[in-house]
Coordinates of C-alpha atoms and ligand atoms in Angstrom, one line a residue:
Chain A
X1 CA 135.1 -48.2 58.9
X2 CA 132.6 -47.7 56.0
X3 CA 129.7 -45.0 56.9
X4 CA 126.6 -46.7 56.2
X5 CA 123.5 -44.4 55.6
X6 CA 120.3 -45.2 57.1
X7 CA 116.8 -43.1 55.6
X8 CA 115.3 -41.8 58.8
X9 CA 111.5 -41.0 58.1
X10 CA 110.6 -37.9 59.5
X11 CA 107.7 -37.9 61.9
X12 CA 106.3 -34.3 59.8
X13 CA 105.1 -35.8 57.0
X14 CA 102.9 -38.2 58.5
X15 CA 99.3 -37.1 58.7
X16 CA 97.3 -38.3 61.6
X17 CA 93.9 -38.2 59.8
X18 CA 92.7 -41.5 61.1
X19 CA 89.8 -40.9 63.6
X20 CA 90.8 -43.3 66.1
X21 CA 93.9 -42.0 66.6
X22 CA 93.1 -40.7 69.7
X23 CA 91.5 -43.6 70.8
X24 CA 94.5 -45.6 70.0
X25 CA 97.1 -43.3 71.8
X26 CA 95.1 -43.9 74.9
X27 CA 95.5 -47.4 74.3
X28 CA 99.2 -47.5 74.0
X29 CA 99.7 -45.5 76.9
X30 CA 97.4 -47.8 78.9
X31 CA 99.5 -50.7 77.9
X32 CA 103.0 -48.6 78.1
X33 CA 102.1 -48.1 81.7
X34 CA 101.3 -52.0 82.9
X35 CA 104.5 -52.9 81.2
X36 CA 107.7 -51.0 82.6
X37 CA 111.6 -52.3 82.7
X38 CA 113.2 -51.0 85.2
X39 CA 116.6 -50.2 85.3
X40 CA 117.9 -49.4 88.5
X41 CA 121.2 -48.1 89.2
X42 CA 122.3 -48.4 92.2
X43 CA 123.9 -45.4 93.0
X44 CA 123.5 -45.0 97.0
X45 CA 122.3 -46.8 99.9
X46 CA 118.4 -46.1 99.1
X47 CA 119.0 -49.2 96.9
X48 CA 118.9 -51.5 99.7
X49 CA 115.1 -51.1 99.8
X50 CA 114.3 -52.4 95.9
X51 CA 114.8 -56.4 96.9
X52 CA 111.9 -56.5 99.0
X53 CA 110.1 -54.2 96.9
X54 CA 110.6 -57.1 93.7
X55 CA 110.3 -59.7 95.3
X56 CA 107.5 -61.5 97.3
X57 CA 106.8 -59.6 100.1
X58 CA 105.5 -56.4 98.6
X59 CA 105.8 -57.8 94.7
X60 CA 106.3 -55.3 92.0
X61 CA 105.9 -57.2 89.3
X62 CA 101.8 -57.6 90.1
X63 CA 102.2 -53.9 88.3
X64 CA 103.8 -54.5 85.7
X65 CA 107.3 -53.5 86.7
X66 CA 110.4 -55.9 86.2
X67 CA 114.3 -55.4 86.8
X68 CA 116.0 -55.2 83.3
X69 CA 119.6 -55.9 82.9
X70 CA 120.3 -53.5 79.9
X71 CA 119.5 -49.8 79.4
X72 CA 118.4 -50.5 75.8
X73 CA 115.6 -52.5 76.8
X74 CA 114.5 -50.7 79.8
X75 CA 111.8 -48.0 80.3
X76 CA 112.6 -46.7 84.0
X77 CA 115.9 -45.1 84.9
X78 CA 116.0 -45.9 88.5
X79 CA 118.3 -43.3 90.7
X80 CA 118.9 -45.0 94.2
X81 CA 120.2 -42.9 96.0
X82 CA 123.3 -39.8 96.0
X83 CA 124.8 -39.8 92.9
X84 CA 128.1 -38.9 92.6
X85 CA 130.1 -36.4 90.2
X86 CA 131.9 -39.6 88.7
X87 CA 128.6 -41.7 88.8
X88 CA 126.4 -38.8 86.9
X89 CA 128.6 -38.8 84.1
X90 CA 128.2 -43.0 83.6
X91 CA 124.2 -42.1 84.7
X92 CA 124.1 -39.8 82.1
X93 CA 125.7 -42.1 79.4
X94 CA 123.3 -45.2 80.5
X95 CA 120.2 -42.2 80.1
X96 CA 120.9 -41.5 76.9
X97 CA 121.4 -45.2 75.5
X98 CA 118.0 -45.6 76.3
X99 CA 114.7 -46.1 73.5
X100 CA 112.4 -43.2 74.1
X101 CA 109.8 -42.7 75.7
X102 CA 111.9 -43.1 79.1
X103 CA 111.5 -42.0 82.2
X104 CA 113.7 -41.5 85.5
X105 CA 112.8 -41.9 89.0
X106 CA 114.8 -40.2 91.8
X107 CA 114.4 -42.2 94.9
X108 CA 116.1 -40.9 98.1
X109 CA 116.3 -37.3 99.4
X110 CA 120.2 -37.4 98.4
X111 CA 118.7 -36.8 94.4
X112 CA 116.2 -34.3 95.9
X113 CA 119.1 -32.0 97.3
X114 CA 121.7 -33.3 98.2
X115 CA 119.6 -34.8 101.3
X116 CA 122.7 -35.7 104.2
X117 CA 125.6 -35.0 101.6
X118 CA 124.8 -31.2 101.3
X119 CA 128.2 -30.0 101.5
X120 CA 129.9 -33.3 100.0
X121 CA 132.2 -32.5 97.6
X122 CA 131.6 -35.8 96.0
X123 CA 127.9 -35.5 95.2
X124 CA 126.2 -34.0 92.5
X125 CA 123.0 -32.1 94.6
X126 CA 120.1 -31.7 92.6
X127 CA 119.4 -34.6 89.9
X128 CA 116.7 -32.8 87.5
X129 CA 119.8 -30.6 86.8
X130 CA 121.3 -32.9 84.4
X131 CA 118.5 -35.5 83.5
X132 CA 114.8 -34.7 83.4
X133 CA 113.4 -36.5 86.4
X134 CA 109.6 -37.3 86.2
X135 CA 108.9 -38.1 89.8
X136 CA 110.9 -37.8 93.0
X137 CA 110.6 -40.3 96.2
X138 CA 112.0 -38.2 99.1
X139 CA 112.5 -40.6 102.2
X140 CA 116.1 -41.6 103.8
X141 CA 115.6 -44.4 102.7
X142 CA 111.7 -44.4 101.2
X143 CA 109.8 -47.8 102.3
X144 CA 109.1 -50.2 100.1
X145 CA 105.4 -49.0 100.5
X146 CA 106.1 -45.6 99.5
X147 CA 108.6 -46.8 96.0
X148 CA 105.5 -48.7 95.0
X149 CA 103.2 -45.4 95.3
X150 CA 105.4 -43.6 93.6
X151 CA 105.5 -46.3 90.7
X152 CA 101.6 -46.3 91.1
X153 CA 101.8 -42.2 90.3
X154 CA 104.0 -42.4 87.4
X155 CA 101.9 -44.9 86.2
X156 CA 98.9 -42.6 86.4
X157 CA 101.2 -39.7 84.8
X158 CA 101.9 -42.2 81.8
X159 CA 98.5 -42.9 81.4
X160 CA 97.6 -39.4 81.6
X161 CA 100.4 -38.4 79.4
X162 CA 102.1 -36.1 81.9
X163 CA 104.9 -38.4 82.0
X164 CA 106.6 -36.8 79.5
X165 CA 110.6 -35.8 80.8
X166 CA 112.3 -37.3 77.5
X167 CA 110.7 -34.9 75.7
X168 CA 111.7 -32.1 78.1
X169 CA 115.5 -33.4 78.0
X170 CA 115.4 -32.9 74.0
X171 CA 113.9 -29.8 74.1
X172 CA 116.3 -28.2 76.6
X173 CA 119.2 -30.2 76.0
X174 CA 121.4 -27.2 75.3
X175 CA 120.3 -26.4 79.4
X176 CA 120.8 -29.7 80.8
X177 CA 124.3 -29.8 78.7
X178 CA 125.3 -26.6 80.0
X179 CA 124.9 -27.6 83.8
X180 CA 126.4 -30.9 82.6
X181 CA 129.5 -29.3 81.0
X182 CA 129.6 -27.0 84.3
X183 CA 130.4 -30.3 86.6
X184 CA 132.9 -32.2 83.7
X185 CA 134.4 -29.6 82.1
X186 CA 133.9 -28.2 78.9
X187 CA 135.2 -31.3 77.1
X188 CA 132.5 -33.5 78.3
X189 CA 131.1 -35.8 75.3
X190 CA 128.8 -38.4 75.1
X191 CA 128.5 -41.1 72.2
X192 CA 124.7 -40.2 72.1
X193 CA 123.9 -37.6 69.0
X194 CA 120.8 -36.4 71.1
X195 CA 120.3 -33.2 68.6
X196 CA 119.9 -35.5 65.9
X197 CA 117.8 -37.7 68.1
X198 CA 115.5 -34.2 68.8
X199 CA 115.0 -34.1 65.0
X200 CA 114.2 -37.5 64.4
X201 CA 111.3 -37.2 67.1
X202 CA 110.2 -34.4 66.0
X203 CA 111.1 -32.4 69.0
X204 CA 114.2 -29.9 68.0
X205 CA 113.0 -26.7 69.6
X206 CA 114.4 -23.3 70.6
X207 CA 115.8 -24.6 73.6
X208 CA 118.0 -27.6 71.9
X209 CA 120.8 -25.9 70.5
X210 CA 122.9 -22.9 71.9
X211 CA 125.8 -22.1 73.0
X212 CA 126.5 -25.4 75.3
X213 CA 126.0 -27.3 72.1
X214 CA 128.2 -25.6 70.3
X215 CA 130.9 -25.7 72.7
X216 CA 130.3 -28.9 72.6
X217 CA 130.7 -29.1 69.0
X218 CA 133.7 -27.6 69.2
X219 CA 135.8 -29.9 71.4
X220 CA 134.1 -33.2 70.1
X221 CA 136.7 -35.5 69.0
X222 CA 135.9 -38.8 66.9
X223 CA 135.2 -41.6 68.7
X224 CA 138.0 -44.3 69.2
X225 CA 137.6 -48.2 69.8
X226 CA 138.2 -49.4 72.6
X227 CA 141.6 -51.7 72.5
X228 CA 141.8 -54.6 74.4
X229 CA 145.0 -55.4 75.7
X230 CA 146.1 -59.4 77.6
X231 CA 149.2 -59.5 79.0
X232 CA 150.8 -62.8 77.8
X233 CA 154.9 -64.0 79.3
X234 CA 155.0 -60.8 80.0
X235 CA 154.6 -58.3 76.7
X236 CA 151.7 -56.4 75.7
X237 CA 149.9 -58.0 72.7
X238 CA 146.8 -56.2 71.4
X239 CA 144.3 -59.0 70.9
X240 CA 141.5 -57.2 69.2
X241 CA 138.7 -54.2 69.2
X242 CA 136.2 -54.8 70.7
X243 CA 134.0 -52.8 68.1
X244 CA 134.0 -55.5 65.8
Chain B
X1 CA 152.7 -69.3 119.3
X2 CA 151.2 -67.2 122.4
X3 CA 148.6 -64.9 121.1
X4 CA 150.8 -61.7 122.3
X5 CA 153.4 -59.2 120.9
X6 CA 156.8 -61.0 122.2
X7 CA 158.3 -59.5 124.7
X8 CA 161.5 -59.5 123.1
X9 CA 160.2 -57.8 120.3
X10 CA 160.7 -54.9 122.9
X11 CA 164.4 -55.5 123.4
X12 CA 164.8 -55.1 119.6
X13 CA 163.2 -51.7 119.3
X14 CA 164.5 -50.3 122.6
X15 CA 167.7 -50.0 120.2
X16 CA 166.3 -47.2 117.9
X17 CA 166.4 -44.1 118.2
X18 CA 163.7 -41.7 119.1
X19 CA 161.6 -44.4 119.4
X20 CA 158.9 -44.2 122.1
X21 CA 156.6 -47.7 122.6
X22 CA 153.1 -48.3 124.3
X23 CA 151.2 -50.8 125.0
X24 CA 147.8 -50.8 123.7
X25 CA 146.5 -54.2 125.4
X26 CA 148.2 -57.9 125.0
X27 CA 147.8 -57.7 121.2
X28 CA 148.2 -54.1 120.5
X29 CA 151.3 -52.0 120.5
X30 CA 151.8 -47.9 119.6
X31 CA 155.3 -46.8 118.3
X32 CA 155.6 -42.8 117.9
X33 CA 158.9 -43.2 115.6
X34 CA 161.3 -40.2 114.3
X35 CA 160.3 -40.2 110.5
X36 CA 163.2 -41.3 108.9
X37 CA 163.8 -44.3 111.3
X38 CA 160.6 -45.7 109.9
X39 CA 161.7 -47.5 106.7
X40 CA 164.2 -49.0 109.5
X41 CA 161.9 -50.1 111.8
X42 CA 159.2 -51.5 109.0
X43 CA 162.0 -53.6 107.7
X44 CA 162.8 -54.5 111.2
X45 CA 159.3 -55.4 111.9
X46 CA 158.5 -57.5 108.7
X47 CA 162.3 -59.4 108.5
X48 CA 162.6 -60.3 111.7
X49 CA 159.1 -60.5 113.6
X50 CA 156.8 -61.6 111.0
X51 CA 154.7 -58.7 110.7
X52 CA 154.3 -59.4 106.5
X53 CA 150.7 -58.1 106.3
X54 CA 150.5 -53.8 105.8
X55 CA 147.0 -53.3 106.7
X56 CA 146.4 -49.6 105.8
X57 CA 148.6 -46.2 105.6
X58 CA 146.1 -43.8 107.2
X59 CA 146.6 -40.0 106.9
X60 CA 145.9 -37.2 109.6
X61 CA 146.0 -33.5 108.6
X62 CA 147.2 -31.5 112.1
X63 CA 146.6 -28.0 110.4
X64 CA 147.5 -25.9 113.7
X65 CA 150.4 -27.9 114.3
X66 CA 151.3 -27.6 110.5
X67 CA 151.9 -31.4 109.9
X68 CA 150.6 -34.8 108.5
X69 CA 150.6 -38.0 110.9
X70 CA 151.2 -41.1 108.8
X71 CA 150.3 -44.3 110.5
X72 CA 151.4 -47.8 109.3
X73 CA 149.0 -50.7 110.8
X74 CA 151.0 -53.7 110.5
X75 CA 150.0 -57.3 110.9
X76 CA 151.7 -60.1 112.3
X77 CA 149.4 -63.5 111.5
X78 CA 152.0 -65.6 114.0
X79 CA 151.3 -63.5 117.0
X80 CA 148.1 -62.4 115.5
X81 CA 149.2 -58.8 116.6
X82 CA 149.3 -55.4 115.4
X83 CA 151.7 -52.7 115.7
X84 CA 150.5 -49.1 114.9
X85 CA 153.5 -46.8 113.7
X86 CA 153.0 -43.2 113.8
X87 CA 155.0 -40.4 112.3
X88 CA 155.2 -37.0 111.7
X89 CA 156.1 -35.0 109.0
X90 CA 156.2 -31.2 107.6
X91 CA 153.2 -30.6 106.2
X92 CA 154.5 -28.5 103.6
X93 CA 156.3 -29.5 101.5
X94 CA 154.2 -33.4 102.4
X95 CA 156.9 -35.7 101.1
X96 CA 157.9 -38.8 102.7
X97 CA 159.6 -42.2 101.2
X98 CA 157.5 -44.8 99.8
X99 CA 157.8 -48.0 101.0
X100 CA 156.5 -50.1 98.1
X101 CA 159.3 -52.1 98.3
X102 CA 159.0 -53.4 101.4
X103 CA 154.9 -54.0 101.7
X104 CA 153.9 -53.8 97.9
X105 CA 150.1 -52.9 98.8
X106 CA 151.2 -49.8 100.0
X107 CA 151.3 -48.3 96.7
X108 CA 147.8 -47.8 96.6
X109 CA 147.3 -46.2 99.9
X110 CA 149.9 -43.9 98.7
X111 CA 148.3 -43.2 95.5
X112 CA 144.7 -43.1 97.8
X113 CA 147.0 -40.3 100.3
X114 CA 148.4 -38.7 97.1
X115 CA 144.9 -37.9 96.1
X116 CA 143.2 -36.9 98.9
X117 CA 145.7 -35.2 101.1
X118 CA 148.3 -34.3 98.4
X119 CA 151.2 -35.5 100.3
X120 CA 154.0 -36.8 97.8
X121 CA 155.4 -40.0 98.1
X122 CA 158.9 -40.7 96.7
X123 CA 159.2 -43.8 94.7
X124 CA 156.4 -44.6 94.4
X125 CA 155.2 -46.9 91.5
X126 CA 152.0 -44.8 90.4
X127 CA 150.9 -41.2 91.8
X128 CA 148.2 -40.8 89.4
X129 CA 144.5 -40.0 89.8
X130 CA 142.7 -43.1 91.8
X131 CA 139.5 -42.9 93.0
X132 CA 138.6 -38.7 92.0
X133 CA 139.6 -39.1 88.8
X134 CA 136.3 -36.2 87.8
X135 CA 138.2 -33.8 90.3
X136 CA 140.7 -31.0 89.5
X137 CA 140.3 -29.3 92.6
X138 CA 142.7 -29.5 95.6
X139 CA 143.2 -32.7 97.4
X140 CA 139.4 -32.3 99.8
X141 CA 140.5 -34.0 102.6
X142 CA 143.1 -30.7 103.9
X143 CA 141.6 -29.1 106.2
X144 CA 141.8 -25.9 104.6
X145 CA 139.7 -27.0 101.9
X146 CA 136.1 -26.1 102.8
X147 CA 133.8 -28.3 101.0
X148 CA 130.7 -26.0 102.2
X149 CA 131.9 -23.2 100.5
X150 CA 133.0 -24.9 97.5
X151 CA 129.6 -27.0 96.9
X152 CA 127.7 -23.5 97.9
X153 CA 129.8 -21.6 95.0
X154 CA 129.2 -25.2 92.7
X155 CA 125.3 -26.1 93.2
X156 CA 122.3 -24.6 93.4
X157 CA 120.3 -25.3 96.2
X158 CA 116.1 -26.1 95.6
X159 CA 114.1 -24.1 97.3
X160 CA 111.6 -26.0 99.6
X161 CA 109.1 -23.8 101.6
X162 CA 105.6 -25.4 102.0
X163 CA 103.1 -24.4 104.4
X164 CA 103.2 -26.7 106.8
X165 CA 107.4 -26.4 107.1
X166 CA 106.5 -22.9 107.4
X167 CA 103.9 -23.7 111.0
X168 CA 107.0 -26.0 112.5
X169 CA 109.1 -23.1 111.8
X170 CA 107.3 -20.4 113.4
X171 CA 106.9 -22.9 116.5
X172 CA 111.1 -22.6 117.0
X173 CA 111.8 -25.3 113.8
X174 CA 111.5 -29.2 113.8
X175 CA 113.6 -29.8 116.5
X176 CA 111.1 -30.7 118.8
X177 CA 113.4 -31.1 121.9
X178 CA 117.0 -29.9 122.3
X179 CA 119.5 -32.4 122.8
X180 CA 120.7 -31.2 125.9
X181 CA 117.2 -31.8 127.2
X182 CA 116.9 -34.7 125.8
X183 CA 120.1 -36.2 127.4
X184 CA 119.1 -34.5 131.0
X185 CA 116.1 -36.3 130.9
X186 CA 117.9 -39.9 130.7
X187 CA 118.6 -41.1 134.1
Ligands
LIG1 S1 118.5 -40.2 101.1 FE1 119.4 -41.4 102.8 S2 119.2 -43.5 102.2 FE2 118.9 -42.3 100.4 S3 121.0 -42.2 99.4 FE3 120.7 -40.4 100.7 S4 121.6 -41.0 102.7 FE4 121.2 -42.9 101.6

């Protein structure tokens, strides 16, 4: 495979001397905030309440808020529910293939604290340990009423520019790796370069790097491609990779 | 077909040993079988009275008695029937035959007991990881593995004390009524 370098423009250099600036930030945000993808992972039973929250009956999408299909296109992370130590780590991965600015939702007690699985071995207990949560719905299972007011509040936050966990999650990664690497194992890797991510947005601080980073420097191993094997009369041909 | 496990189907066990048979209802039978006449009788059961369909191996831990009780829920769709066979075995060292070549599902509730109650089956096709494939720790569903403890020395706990937990508290917590009451109260 041939490394291909792309220039990436680094926000320092750019001035921000024009005096509606300000003016224009608000205006993004306003518009960021009537338009949200949400992508909502299903992770526990709290999902059952999302259908009647999209559709007719109580109508999301008079906010703004659709269901998106992909995490690259989506805005909202949407945790349904207990997450699971084998579900965190795909959560995780689908987190970090999102465009910033993103934001996650825990809905359901379970991503509070545990909520009813307290002392389940299979269930990661708090959620804002590994991703930078922006708003919690506690309920077992919250009502459709109360998902909409919480969309309503993060929607405020956005505006307001509270909303702002992505930035946390760059600026602490080296935290939220270390309690990651504490569940997986010190070999835990993800595709995502979120350092170089940090320094492309400007927001590499203290906090990014340390020792979890470095650990996980050390046991980083190259990524493969993924083979794809059919099983044809009986022997194992490799058809393709799928990278291509 | 009568709807019914055949009466005759009794004659044929009645010839194992350490076999001991009860009736559940008309559709339902419970055979407590020695464990190493089991492969017999499973073979017995699918050859000669049609029960072809394995439904599930299920797994209980008897800690104080210091063994594991395999059951085998078979299926018979011509007498639309099912047998439950029970066994015993040591728990330690929790090896028993596989019997993947009679009922082929039965490797993966094998590989499902393998996992969670680390009992070893012989001949099996595939005792990998199945479903915990994030876990390294011993097989959770023994019950001398104590999840509390272990999620207590894993997580951290949020601490969640606001004022108006802290009134319900001082009035005896947010049980409101104790169950017993409660249930004394129904006629
Ligand atoms: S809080 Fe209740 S409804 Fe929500 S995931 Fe947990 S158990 Fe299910």
């Amino acid at each position: 495979m041939k490394e291909i370098d792309i220039p990436i423009e680094a926000s320092v250099d750019r001035n921000r001397t024009n005096p509606l600036a300000r003016v224009f930030d608000e205006l993004v945000r306003f518009c960021r905030s009537r338009s949200m993808f949400m992508l909502h992972y299903c992770t526990g039973c709290g999902a059952i309440e999302l259908p009647p929250a999209m559709t007719s009956r109580f109508d999301m999408e008079r906010l703004g808020i659709q269901p998106m299909v992909t995490p690259r296109q989506a805005d909202i992370l949407l945790i349904t529910g207990y997450v699971s130590i084998k579900t965190l780590k795909r959560v995780i991965l689908t987190y970090e293939q999102m465009g910033s600015p993103k934001y996650v939702i825990g809905i359901c007690s379970c991503t509070v604290n545990g909520g009813m699985y307290w002392q389940s071995y299979a269930t990661a207990k708090q959620l804002d340990q590994y991703l930078p949560v922006d708003l919690y719905i506690a309920g077992c299972m919250p009502r459709p009423e109360a998902v909409l007011e919480g969309m309503r509040k993060l929607m405020d936050r956005i505006r307001s520019g509270e909303a702002d966990g992505w930035k946390d999650y760059y600026r602490r990664y080296d935290w939220y790796l270390g309690n990651q690497q504490h569940l997986f194992g010190d070999d835990w890797q993800t595709p995502a370069d979120v350092i170089g991510e940090a320094s492309h947005y400007d927001l590499a601080g203290p906090g990014t790097e340390g020792e979890h980073t470095r650990l996980l420097q050390q046991c980083q191993k190259p990524l493969e491609p993924q083979q794809t094997f059919f099983q044809i009369g009986g022997s194992l041909e490799v058809k393709g990779e799928s990278h291509e | 077909m009568s709807k019914k496990v055949t009466p005759w189907l009794d004659n044929l066990l009645q010839e194992i040993e350490g076999i001991e048979i009860r009736r559940k209802d008309s559709r339902r039978v419970r055979i407590d079988i020695a464990a190493d006449s089991l492969p017999t009788l499973l073979e017995l059961l699918r050859g000669r009275a049609g029960y072809v369909h394995l439904s599930a191996i299920t797994c209980v831990d008897w800690i104080d008695e210091s063994q594991f009780e395999l059951v085998y829920q078979l299926w018979s769709y011509e007498s639309q029937s099912l047998v439950s066979a029970h066994i015993r075995i040591a728990r330690d060292p929790g090896v028993y035959v596989s019997v993947f070549d009679l009922y082929q599902p039965a490797a993966f509730f094998e590989r499902d007991i393998h996992e969670m109650f680390g009992v070893y089956f012989e001949g099996s096709p595939d005792m990998s990881k199945f479903i915990l494939t994030e876990w390294n720790g011993p097989p959770p569903m023994r019950k001398e593995f104590d999840a509390e403890a272990w999620v207590n020395e894993t997580f951290e706990r949020k601490e969640y004390q606001p004022d108006w937990l802290k009134e319900i508290t001082e009035q005896g917590g947010g049980i409101v009524k104790s169950p017993e009451e409660a249930r004394q109260k129904k006629p």
